[in-house]
PDB file of C-alpha atoms in Angstrom:
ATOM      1  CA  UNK A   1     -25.872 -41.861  84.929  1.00  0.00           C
ATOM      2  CA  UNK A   2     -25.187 -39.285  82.810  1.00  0.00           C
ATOM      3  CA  UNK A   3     -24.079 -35.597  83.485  1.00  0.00           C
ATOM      4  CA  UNK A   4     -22.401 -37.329  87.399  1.00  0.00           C
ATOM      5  CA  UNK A   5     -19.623 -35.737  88.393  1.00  0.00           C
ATOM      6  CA  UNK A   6     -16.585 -36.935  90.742  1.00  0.00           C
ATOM      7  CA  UNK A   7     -13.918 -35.020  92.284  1.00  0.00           C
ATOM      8  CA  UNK A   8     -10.289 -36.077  92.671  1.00  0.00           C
ATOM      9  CA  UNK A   9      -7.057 -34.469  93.320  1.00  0.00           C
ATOM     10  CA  UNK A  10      -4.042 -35.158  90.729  1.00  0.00           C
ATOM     11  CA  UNK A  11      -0.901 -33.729  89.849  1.00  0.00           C
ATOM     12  CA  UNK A  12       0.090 -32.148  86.869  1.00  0.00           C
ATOM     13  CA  UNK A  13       2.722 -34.346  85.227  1.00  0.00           C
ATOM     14  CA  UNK A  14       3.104 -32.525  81.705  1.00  0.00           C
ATOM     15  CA  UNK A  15       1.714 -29.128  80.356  1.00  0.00           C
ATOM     16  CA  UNK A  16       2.329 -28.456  76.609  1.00  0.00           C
ATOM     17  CA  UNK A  17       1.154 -25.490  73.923  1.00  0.00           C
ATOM     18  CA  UNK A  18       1.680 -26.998  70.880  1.00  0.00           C
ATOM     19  CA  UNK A  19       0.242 -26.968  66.842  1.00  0.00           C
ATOM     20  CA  UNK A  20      -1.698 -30.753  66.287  1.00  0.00           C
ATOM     21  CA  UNK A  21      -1.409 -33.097  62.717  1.00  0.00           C
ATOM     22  CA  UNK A  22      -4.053 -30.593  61.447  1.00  0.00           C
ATOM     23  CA  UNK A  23      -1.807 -27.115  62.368  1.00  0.00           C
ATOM     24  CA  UNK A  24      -4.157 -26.135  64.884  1.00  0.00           C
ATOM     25  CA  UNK A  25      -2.661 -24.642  67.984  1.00  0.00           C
ATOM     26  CA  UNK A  26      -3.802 -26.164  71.004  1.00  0.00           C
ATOM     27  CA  UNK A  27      -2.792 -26.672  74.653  1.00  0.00           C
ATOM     28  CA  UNK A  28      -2.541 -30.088  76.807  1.00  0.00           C
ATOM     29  CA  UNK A  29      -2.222 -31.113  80.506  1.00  0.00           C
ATOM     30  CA  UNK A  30      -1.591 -34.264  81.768  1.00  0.00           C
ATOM     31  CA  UNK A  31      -2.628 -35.490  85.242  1.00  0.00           C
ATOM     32  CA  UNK A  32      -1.397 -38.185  87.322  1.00  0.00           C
ATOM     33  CA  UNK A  33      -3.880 -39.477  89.824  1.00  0.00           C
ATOM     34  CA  UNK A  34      -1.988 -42.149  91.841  1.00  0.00           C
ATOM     35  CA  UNK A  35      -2.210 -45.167  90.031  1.00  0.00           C
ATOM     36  CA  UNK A  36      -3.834 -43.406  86.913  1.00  0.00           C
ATOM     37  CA  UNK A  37      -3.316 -40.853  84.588  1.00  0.00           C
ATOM     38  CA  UNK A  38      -5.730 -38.778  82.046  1.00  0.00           C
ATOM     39  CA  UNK A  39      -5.552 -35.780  80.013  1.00  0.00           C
ATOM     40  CA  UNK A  40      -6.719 -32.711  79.363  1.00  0.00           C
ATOM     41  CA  UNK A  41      -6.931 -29.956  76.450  1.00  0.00           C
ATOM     42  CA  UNK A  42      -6.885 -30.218  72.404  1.00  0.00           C
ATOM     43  CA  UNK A  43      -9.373 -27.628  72.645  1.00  0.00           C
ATOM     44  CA  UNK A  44      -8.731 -25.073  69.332  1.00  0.00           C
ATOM     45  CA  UNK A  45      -6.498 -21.546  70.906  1.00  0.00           C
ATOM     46  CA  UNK A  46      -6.813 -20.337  67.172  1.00  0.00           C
ATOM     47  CA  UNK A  47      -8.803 -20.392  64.086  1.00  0.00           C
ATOM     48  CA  UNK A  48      -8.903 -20.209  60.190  1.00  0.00           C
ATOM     49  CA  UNK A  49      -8.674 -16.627  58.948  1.00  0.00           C
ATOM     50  CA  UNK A  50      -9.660 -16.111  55.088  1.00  0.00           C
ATOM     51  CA  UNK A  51      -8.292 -12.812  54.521  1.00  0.00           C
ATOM     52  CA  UNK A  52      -5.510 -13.615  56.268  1.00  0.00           C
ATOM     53  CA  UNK A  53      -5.191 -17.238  54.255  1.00  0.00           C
ATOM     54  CA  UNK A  54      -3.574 -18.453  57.913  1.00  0.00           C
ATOM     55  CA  UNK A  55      -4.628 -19.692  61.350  1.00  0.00           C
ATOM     56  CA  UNK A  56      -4.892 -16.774  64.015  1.00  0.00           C
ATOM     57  CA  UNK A  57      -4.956 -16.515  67.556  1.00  0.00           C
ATOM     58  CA  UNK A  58      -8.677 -16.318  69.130  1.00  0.00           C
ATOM     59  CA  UNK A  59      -9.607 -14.514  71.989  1.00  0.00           C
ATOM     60  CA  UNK A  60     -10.915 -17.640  73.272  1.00  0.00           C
ATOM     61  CA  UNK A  61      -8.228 -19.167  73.218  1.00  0.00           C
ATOM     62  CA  UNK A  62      -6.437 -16.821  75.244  1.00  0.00           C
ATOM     63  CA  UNK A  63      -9.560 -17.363  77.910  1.00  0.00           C
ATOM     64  CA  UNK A  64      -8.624 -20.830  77.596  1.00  0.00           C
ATOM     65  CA  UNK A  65      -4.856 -20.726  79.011  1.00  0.00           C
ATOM     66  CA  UNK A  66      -5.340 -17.660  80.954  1.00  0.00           C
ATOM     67  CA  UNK A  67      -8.726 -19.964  83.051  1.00  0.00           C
ATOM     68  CA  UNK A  68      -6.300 -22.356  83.353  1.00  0.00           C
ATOM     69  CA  UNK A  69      -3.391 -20.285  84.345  1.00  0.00           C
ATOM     70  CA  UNK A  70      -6.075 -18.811  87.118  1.00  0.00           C
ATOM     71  CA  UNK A  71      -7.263 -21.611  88.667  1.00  0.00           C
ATOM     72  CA  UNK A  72      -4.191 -23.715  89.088  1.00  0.00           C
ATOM     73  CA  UNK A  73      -2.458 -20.060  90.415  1.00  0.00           C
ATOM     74  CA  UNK A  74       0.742 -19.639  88.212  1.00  0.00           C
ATOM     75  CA  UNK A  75       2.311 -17.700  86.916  1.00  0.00           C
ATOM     76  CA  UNK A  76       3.573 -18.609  83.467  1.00  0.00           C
ATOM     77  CA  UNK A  77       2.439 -22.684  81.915  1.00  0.00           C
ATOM     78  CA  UNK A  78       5.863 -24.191  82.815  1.00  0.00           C
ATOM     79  CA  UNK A  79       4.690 -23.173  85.939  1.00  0.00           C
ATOM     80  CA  UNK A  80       1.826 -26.003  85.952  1.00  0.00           C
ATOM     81  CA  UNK A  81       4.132 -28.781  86.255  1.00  0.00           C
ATOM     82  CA  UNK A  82       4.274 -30.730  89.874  1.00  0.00           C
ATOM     83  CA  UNK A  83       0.952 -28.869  91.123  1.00  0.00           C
ATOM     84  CA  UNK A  84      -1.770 -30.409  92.771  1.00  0.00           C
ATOM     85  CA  UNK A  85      -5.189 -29.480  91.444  1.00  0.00           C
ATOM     86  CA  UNK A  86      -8.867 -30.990  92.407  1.00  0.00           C
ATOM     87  CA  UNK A  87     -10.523 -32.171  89.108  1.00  0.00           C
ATOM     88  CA  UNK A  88     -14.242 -32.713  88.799  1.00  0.00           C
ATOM     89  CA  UNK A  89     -15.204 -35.370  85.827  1.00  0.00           C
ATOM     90  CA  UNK A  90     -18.077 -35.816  84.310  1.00  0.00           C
ATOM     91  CA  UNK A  91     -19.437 -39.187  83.185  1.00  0.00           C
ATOM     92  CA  UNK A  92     -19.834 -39.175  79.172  1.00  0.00           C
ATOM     93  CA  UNK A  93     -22.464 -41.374  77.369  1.00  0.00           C
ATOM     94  CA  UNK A  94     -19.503 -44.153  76.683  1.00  0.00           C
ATOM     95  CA  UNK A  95     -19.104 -44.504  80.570  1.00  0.00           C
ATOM     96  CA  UNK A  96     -15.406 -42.270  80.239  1.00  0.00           C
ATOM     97  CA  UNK A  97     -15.502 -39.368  82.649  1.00  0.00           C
ATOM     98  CA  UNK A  98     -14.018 -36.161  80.813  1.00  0.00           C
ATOM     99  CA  UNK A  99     -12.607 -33.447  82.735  1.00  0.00           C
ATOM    100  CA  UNK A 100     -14.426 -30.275  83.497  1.00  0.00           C
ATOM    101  CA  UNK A 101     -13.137 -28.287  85.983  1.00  0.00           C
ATOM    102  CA  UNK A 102      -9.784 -27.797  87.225  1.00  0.00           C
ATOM    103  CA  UNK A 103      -9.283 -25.749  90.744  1.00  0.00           C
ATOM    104  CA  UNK A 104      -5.835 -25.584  92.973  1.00  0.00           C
ATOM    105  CA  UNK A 105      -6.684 -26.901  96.647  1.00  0.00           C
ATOM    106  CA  UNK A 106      -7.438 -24.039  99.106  1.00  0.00           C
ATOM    107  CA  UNK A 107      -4.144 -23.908 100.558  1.00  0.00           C
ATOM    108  CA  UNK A 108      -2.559 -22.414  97.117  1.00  0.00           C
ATOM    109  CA  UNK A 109      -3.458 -19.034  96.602  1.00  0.00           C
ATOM    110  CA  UNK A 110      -5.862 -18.726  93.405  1.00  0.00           C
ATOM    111  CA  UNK A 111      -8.311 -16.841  91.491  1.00  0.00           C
ATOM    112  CA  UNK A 112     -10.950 -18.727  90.571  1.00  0.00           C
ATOM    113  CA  UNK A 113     -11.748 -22.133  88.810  1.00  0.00           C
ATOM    114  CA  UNK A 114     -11.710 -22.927  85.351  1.00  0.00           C
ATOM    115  CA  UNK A 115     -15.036 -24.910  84.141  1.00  0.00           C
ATOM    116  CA  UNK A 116     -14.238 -25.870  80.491  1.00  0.00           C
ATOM    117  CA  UNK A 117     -17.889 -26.091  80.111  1.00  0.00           C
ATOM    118  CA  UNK A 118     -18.764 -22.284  81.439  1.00  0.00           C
ATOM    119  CA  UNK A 119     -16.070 -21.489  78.433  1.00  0.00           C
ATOM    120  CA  UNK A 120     -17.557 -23.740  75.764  1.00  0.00           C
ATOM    121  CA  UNK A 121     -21.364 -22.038  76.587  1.00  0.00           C
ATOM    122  CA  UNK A 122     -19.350 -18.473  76.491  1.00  0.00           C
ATOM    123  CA  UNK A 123     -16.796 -18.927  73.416  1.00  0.00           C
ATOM    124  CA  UNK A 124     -18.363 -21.537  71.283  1.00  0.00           C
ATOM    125  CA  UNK A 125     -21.052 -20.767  68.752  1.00  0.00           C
ATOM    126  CA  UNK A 126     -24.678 -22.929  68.273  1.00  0.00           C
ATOM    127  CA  UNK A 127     -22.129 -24.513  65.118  1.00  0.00           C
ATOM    128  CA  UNK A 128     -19.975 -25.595  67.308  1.00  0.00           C
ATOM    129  CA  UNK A 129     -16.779 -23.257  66.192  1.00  0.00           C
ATOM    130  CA  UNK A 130     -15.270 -21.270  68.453  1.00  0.00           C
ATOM    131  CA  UNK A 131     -15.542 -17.559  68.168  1.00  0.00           C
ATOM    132  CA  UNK A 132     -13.547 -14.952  67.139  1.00  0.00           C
TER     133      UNK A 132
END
């Protein structure tokens, strides 16, 4: 069914900020879950300015890494690499689960957890672009 969600625990086996084929800056995490691995990210940290005839950074996009950063507890991204994290899937309509929420196990000290869908409803506007 639609809109399930499972919960495993994985470990972060690469964390990258990088620009994409299309110059757009974007972050990705990979996760190892024993057997399997899936990732995470491609989601825009920037956006085209006109006036500024460039891509610049978004305040979402800083949400983005700085959710992350918060939930996992780190300090800095390099950080990310090795840590164990509970991820909760969702099951698409194509029957592939995408990741929605990250969240460090209890016994690492952490803010809060990052649910990519909470910052989609709060950065993303009813066209679909991220905001400003």
């Amino acid at each position: 069914a639609t809109g399930m969600t499972d919960r495993v625990l994985g470990r972060i086996v690469d964390a990258k900020i990088a620009y994409e084929d299309h110059g757009i800056l974007t972050c990705f995490i990979g996760f190892d879950f024993g057997g399997s691995n899936q990732g995470f990210g491609d989601y825009p940290l920037d956006t085209w300015d006109e006036t500024e005839k460039r891509r610049v950074g978004t305040a979402a996009g800083m949400e983005f890494l700085i959710g992350v950063m918060a939930a996992v507890g780190v300090e800095s991204w390099d950080a990310l690499l090795g840590k164990e994290v509970w991820i909760e899937r969702e099951e698409g309509n194509s029957g592939w689960e995408k990741i929605v929420v990250i969240e460090a196990p209890a016994y690492r000290k952490h803010t809060r957890k990052f649910d990519v869908r909470e910052w989609q409803r709060k950065w993303t506007g009813s066209d679909g672009k991220v905001k400003v």
